[in-house]
PDB file of C-alpha atoms in Angstrom:
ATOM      1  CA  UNK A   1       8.942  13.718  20.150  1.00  0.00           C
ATOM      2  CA  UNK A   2      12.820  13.882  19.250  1.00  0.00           C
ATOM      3  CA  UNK A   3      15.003  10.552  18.849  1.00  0.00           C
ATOM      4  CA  UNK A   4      18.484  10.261  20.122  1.00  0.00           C
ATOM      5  CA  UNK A   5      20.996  11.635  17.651  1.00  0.00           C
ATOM      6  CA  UNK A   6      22.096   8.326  16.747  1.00  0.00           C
ATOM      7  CA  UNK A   7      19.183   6.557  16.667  1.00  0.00           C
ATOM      8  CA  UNK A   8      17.303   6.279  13.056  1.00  0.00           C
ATOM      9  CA  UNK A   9      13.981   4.463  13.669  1.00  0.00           C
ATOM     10  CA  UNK A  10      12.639   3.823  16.746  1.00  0.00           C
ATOM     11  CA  UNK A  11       9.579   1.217  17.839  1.00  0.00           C
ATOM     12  CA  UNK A  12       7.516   1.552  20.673  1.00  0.00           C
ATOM     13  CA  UNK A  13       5.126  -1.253  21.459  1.00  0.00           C
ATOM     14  CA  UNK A  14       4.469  -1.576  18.067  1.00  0.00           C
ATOM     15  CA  UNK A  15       1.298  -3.905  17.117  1.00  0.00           C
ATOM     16  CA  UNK A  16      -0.123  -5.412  13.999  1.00  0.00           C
ATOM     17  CA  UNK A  17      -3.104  -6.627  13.436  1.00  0.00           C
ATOM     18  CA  UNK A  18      -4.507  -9.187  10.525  1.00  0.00           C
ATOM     19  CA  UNK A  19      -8.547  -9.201  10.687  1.00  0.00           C
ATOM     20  CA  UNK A  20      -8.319 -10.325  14.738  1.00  0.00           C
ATOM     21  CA  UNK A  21      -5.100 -12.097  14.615  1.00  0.00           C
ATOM     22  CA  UNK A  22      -1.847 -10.128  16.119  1.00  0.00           C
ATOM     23  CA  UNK A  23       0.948 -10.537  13.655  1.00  0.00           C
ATOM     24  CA  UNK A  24       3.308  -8.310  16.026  1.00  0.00           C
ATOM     25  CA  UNK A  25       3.263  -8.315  19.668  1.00  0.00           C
ATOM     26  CA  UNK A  26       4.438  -5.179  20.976  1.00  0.00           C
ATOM     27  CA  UNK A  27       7.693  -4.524  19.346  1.00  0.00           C
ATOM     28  CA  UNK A  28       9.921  -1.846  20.997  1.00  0.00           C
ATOM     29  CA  UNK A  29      13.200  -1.339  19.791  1.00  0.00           C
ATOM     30  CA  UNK A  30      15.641   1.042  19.099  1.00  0.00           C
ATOM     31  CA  UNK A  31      17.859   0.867  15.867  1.00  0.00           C
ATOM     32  CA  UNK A  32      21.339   3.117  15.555  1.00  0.00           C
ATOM     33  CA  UNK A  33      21.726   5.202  12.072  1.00  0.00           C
ATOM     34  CA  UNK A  34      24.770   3.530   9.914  1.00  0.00           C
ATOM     35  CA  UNK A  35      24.423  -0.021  11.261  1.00  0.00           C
ATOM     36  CA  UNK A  36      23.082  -3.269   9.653  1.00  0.00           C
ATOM     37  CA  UNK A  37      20.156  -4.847  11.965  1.00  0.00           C
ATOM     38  CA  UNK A  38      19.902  -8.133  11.065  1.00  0.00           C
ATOM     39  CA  UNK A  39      16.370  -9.711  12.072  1.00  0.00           C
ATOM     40  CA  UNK A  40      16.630 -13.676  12.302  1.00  0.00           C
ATOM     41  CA  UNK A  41      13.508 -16.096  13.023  1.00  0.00           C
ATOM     42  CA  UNK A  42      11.786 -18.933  11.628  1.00  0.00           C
ATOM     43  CA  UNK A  43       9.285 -18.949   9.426  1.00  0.00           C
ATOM     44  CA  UNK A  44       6.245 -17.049  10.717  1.00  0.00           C
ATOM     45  CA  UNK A  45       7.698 -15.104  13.083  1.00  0.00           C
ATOM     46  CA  UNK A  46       6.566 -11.824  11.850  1.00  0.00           C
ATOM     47  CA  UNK A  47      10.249 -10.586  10.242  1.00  0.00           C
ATOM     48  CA  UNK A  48       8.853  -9.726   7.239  1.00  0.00           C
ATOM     49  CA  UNK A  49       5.230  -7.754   8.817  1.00  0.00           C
ATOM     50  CA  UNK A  50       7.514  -5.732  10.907  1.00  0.00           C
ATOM     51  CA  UNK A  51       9.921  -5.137   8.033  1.00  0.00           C
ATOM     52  CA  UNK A  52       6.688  -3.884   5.889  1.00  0.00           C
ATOM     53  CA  UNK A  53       5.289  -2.175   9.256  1.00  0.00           C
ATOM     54  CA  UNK A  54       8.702   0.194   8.817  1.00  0.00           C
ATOM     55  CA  UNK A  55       7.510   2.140   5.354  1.00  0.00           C
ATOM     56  CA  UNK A  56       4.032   1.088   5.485  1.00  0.00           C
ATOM     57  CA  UNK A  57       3.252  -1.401   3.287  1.00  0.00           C
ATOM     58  CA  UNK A  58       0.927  -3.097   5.660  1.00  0.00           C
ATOM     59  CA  UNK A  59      -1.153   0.012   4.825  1.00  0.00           C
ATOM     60  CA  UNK A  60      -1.954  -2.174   1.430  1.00  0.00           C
ATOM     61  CA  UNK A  61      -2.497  -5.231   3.224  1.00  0.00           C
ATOM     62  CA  UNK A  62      -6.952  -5.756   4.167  1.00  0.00           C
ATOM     63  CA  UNK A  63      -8.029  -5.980   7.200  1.00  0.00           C
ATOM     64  CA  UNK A  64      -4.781  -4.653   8.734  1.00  0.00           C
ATOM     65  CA  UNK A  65      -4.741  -2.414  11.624  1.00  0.00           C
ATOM     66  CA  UNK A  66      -1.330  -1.308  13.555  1.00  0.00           C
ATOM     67  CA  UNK A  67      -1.077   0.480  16.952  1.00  0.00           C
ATOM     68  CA  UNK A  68       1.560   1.606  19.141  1.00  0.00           C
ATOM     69  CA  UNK A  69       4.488   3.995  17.608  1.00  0.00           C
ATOM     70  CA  UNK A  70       7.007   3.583  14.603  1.00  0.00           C
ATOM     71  CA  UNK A  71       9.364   6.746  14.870  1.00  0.00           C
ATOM     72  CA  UNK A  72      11.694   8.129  12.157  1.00  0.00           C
ATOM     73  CA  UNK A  73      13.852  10.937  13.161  1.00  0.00           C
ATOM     74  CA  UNK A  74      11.776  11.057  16.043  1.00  0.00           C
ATOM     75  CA  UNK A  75       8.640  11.236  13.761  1.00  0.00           C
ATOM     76  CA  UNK A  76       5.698   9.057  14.030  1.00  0.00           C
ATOM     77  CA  UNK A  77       5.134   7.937  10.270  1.00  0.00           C
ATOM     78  CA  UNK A  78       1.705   6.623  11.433  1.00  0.00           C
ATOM     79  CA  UNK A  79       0.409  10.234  12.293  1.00  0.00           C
ATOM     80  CA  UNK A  80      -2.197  10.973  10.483  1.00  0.00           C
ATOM     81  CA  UNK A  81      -0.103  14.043   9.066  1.00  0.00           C
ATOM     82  CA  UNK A  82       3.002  11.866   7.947  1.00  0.00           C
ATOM     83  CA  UNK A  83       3.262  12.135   4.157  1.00  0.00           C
ATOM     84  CA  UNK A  84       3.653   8.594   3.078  1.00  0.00           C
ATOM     85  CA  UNK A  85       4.703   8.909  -0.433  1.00  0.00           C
ATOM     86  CA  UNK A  86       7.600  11.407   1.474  1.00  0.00           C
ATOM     87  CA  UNK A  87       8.134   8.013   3.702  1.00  0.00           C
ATOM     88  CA  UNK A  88       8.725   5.785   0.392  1.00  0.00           C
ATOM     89  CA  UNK A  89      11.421   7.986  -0.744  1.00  0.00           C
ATOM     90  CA  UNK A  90      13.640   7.987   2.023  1.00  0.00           C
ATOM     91  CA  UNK A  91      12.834   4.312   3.256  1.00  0.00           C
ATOM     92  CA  UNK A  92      13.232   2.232   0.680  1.00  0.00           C
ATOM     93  CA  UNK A  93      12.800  -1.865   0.072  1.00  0.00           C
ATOM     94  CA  UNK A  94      14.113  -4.601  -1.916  1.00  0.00           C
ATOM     95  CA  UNK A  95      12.382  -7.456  -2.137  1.00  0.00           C
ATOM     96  CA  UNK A  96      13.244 -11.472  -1.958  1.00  0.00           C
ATOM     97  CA  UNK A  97      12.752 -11.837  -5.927  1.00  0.00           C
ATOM     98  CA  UNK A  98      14.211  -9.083  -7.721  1.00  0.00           C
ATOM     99  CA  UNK A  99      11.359  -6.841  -9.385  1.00  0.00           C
ATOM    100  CA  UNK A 100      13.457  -6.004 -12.819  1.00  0.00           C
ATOM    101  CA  UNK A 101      11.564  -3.567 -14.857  1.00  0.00           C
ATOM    102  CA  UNK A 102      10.484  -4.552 -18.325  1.00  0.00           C
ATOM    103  CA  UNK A 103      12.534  -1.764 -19.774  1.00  0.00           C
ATOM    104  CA  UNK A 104      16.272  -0.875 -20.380  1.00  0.00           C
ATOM    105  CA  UNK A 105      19.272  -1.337 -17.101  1.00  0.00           C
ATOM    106  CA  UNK A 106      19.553   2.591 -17.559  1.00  0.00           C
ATOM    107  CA  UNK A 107      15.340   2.925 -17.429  1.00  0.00           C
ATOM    108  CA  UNK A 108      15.255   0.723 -14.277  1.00  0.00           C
ATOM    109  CA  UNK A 109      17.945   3.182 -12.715  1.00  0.00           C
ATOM    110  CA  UNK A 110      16.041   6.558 -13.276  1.00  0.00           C
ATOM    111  CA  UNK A 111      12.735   5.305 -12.611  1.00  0.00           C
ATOM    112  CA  UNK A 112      12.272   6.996  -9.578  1.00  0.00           C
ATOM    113  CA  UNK A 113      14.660   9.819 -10.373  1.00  0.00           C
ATOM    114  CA  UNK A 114      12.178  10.628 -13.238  1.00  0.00           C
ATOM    115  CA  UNK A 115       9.129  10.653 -11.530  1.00  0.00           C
ATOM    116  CA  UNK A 116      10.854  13.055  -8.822  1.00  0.00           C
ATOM    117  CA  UNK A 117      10.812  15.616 -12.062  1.00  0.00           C
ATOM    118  CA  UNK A 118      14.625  14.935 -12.911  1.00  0.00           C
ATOM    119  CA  UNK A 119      15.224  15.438 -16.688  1.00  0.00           C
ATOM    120  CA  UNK A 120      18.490  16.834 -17.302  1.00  0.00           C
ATOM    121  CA  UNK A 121      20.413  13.531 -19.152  1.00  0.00           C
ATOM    122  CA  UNK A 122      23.974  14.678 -17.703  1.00  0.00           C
ATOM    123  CA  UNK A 123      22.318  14.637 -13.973  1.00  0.00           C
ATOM    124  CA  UNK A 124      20.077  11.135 -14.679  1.00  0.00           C
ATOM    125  CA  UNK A 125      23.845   9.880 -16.223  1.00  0.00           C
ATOM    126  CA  UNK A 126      25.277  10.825 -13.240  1.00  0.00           C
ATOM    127  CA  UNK A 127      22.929   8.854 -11.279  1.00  0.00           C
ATOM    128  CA  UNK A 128      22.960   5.553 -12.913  1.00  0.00           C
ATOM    129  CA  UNK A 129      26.600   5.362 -12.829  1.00  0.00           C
ATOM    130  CA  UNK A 130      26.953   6.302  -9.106  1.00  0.00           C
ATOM    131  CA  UNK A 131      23.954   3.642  -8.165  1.00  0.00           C
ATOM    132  CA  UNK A 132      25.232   0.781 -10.043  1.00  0.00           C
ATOM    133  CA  UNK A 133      28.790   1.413  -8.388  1.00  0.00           C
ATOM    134  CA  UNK A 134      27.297   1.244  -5.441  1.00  0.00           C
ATOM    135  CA  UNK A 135      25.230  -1.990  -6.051  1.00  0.00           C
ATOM    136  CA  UNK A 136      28.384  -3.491  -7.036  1.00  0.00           C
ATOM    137  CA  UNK A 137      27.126  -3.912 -10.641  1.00  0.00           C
ATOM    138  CA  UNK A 138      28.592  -0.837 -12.826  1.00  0.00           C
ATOM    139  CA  UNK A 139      31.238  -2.791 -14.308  1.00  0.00           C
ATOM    140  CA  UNK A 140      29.328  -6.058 -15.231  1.00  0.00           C
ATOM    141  CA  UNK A 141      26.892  -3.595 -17.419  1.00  0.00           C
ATOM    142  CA  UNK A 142      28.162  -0.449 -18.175  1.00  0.00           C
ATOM    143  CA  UNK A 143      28.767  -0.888 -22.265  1.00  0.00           C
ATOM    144  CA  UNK A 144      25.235  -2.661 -22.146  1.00  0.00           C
ATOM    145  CA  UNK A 145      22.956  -0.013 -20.468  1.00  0.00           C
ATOM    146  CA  UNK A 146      20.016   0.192 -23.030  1.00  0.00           C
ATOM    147  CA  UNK A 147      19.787  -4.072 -22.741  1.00  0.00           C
ATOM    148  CA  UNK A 148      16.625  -4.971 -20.787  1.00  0.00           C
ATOM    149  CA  UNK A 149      16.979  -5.372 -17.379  1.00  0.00           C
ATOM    150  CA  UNK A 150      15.087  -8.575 -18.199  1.00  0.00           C
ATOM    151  CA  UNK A 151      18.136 -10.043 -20.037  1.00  0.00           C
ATOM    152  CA  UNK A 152      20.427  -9.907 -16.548  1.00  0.00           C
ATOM    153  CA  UNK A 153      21.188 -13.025 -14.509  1.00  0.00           C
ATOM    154  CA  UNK A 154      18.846 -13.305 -10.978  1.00  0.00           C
ATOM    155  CA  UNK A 155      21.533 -12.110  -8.861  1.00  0.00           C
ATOM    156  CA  UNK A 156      22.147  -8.841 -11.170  1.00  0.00           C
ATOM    157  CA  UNK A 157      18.537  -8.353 -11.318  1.00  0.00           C
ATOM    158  CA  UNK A 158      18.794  -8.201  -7.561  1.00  0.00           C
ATOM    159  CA  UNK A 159      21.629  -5.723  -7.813  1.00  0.00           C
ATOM    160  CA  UNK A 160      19.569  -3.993 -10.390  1.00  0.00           C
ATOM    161  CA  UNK A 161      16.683  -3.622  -7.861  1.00  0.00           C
ATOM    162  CA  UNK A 162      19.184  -2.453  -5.516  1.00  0.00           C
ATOM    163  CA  UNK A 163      20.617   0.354  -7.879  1.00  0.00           C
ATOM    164  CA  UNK A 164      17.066   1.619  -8.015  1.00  0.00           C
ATOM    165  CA  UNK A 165      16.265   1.958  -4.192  1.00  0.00           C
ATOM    166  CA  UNK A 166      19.689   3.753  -4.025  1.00  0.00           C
ATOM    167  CA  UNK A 167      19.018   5.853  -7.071  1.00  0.00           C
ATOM    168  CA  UNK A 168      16.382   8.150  -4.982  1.00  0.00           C
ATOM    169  CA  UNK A 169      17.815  10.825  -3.633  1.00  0.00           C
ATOM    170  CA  UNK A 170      16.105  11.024  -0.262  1.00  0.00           C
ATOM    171  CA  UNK A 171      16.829   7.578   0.717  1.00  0.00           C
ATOM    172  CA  UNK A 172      17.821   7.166   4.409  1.00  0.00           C
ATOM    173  CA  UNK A 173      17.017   3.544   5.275  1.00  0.00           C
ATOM    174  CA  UNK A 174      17.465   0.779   2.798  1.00  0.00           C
ATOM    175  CA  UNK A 175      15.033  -2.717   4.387  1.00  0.00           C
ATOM    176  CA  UNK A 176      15.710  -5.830   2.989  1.00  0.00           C
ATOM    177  CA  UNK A 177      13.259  -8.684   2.708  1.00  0.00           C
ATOM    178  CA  UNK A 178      15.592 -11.719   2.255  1.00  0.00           C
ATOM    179  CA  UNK A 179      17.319 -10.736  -0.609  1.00  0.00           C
ATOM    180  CA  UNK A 180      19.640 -13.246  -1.557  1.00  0.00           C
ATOM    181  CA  UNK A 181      17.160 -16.215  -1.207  1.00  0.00           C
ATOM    182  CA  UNK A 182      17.318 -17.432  -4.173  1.00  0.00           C
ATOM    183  CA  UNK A 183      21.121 -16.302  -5.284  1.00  0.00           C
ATOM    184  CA  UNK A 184      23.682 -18.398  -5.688  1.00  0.00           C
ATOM    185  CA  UNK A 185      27.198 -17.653  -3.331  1.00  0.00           C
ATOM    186  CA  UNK A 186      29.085 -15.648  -5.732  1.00  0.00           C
ATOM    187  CA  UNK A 187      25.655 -13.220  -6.533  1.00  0.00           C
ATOM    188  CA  UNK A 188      25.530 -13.257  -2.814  1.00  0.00           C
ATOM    189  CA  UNK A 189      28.911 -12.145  -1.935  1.00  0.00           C
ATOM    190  CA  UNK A 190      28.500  -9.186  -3.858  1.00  0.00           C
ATOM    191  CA  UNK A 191      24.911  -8.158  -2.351  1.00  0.00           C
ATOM    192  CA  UNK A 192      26.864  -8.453   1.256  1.00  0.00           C
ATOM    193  CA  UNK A 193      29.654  -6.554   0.330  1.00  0.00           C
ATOM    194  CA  UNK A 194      27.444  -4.033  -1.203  1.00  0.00           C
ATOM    195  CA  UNK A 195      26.107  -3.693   1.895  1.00  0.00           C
ATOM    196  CA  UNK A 196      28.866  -3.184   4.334  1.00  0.00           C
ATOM    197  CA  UNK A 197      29.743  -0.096   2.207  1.00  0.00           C
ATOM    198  CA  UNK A 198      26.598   1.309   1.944  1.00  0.00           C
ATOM    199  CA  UNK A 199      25.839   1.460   5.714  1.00  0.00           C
ATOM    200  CA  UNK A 200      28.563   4.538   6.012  1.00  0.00           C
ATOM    201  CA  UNK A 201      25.833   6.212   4.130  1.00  0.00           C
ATOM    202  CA  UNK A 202      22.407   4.816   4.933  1.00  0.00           C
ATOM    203  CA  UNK A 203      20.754   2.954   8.159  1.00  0.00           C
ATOM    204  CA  UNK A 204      20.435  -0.740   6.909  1.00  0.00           C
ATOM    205  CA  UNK A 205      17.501  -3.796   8.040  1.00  0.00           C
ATOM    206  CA  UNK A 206      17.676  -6.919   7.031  1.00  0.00           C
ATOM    207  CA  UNK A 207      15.564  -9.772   7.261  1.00  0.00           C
ATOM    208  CA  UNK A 208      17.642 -13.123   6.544  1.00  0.00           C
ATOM    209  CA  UNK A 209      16.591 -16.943   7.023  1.00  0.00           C
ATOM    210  CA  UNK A 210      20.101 -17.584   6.878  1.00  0.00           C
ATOM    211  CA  UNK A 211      22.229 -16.726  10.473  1.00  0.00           C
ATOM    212  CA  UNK A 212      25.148 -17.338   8.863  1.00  0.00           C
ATOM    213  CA  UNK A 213      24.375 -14.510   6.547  1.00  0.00           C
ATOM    214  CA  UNK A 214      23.626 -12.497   9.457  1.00  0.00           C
ATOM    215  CA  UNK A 215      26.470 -13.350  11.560  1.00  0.00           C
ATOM    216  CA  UNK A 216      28.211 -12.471   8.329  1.00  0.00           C
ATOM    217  CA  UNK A 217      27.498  -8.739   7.915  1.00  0.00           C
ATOM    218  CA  UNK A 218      24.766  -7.684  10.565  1.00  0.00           C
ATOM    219  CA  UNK A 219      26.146  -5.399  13.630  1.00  0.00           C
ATOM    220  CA  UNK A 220      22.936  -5.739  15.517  1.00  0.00           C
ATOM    221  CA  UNK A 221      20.726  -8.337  15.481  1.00  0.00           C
ATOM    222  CA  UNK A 222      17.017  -8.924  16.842  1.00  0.00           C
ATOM    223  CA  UNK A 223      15.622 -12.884  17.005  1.00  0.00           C
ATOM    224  CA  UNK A 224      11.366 -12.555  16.559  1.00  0.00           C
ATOM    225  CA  UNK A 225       9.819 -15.564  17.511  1.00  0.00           C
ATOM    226  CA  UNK A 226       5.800 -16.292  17.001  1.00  0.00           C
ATOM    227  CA  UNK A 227       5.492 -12.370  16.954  1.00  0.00           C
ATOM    228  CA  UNK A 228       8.122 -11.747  19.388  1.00  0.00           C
ATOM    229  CA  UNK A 229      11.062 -10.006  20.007  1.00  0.00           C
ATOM    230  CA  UNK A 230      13.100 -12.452  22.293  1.00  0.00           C
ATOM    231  CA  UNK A 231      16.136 -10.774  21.756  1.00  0.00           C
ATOM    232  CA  UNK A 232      18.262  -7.596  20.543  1.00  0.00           C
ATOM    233  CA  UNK A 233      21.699  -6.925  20.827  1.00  0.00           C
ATOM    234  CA  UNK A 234      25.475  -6.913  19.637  1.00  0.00           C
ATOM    235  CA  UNK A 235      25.288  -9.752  16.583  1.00  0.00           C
ATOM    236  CA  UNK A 236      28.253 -11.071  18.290  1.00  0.00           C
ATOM    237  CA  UNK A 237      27.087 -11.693  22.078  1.00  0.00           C
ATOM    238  CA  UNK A 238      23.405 -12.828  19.672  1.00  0.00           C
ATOM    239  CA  UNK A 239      25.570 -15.885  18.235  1.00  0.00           C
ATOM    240  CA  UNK A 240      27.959 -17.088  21.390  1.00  0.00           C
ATOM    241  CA  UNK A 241      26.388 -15.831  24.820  1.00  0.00           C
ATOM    242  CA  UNK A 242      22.783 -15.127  23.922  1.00  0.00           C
ATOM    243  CA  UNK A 243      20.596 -14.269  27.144  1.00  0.00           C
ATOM    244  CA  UNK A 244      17.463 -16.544  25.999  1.00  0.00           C
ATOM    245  CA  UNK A 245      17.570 -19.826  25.414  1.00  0.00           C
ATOM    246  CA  UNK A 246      15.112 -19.999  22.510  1.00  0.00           C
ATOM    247  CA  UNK A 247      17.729 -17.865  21.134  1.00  0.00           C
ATOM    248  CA  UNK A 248      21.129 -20.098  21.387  1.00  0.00           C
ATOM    249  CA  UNK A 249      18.652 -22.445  20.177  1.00  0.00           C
ATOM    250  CA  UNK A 250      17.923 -21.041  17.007  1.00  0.00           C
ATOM    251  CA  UNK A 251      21.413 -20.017  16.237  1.00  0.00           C
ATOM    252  CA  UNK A 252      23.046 -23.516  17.082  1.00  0.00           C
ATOM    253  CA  UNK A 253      20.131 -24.839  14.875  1.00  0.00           C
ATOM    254  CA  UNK A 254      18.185 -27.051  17.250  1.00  0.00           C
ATOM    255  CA  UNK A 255      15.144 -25.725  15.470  1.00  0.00           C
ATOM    256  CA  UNK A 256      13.605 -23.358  12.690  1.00  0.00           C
TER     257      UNK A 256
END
C-alpha cells in the first residue's frame, strides 16, 4: 500500500488491547508530513497508548495486543517483516520527565550516533552542535559540554533529551508525550519554539494536557475521549467552531 505524498503516518481502525480491555477504539486518521498534530483529552483517554502504538512501544507493554493498520510511508510497521529497531530510528520519542543520561551533555548527544557505528570525532562534533541548536540549548552549554547532563536544570534536561532524538540521523517523526509537564514557562517557551522550527524538517505529534499549549503551536489537532477519536481537524476550527459538543466542551473547560 502507498500513502499520499503528503501524508506521513497513516491509521486505519487502529485497536489496542490491554489483557481484554480496549485501550483504543478504532483509530483512523490521517496525519500530513511537516505539521504539528496536537492530541488533547483528559486523563485516560488513550493519548499516550496511541502515541506509544506509533513506534511500538506497546510491543513492551504484557498482555498487549493491537489490530487494525499503523502506516508509515505507506508501510505497515506492524507487518511481521517491519524492522522495528529501523522504526526507532526514524520515529523517535521524548518523554514527560526528561531521561538525562548519567554521563557528559556531549555523551547524551552521540549516544545514538555511536551505536549507529559513527566514530569519526569531527562528524560526532558536528552533530552535537547542530542538535543542541536545534533544541534551542547550544548556547546555554556549549563551553560546558563534558558537565553531566545530570547537573542541567529540568527544562534543559528536557532539551537535552530532545537533542538526542534529533541527533539520529534517520529521524522522520519526532512524538511527544507531554513534554513540558513539569517545566516552568520560560523552559517551556523554548521547547515550543523549538518545535515550530523543527516541523520544516520532521512530521511532529504531540500529546499535551494543556489546550492552551496546543492552541499555541499545534496545526492539527485530534480530541480522544474514553478511547475515542471525537474529533480531527484544523487546530483553529478545533478551538472556536468544533463539530462535537464533547469537544467545545473540553476546550472551553467545562470538564477534564
Amino acid at each position: 500500500m502507498s500513502a499520499p505524498a503528503n501524508i506521513k503516518i497513516a491509521t486505519r481502525d487502529f485497536r489496542v488491547f490491554q489483557g481484554k480491555d480496549e485501550s483504543l477504539r478504532g483509530i483512523t486518521l490521517d496525519i500530513p508530513s511537516h505539521r504539528i498534530l496536537g492530541i488533547i483529552g483528559p486523563s485516560g483517554s488513550g493519548k499516550t497508548t496511541f502515541l506509544r502504538g506509533l513506534n511500538r512501544l506497546n510491543d513492551l507493554a504484557p498482555d498487549t495486543h493491537v489490530e487494525g493498520q499503523v502506516l508509515l510511508d505507506g508501510q505497515d510497521i506492524y507487518h511481521p517483516s517491519f524492522d522495528v529497531v529501523s522504526l526507532r530510528r526514524r520515529v523517535g520519542m521524548l518523554f514527560a520527565l526528561p531521561v538525562a543520561l548519567p554521563m557528559s551533555i556531549y555523551e547524551n548527544v552521540v549516544y545514538g550516533p555511536r551505536l549507529s557505528g559513527i566514530r569519526k570525532r569531527a562528524r560526532l562534533d558536528e552533530i552535537v552542535e547542530h542538535s543542541l541548536k536545534a533544541a534551542f540549548l547550544w548556547d546555554e552549554v556549549k563551553d560546558r559540554l563534558q558537565m553531566s547532563g545530570l547537573r542541567l536544570s529540568g527544562g534543559q534536561q528536557q532539551r537535552l533529551c530532545l537533542a538526542r532524538v534529533l541527533a539520529m540521523e534517520e529521524l522522520e517523526v519526532i512524538l511527544l508525550d507531554e513534554p513540558c509537564s513539569g517545566l516552568d514557562p520560560i523552559s517551556t517557551a523554548k521547547i515550543e519554539d523549538a518545535l515550530v522550527v523543527l516541523k520544516a524538517k520532521y512530521t511532529i505529534i504531540l500529546v499535551t494536557n494543556n489546550t492552551k499549549q496546543a492552541a499555541r503551536v499545534a496545526d492539527d489537532t485530534a480530541f480522544f475521549l474514553m478511547g475515542e477519536l471525537v474529533e480531527y481537524g484544523l487546530t483553529e476550527k478545533i478551538f472556536t467552531v468544533p463539530d462535537d459538543k464533547r469537544t467545545n466542551e473540553y476546550v472551553t473547560g467545562r470538564f477534564g
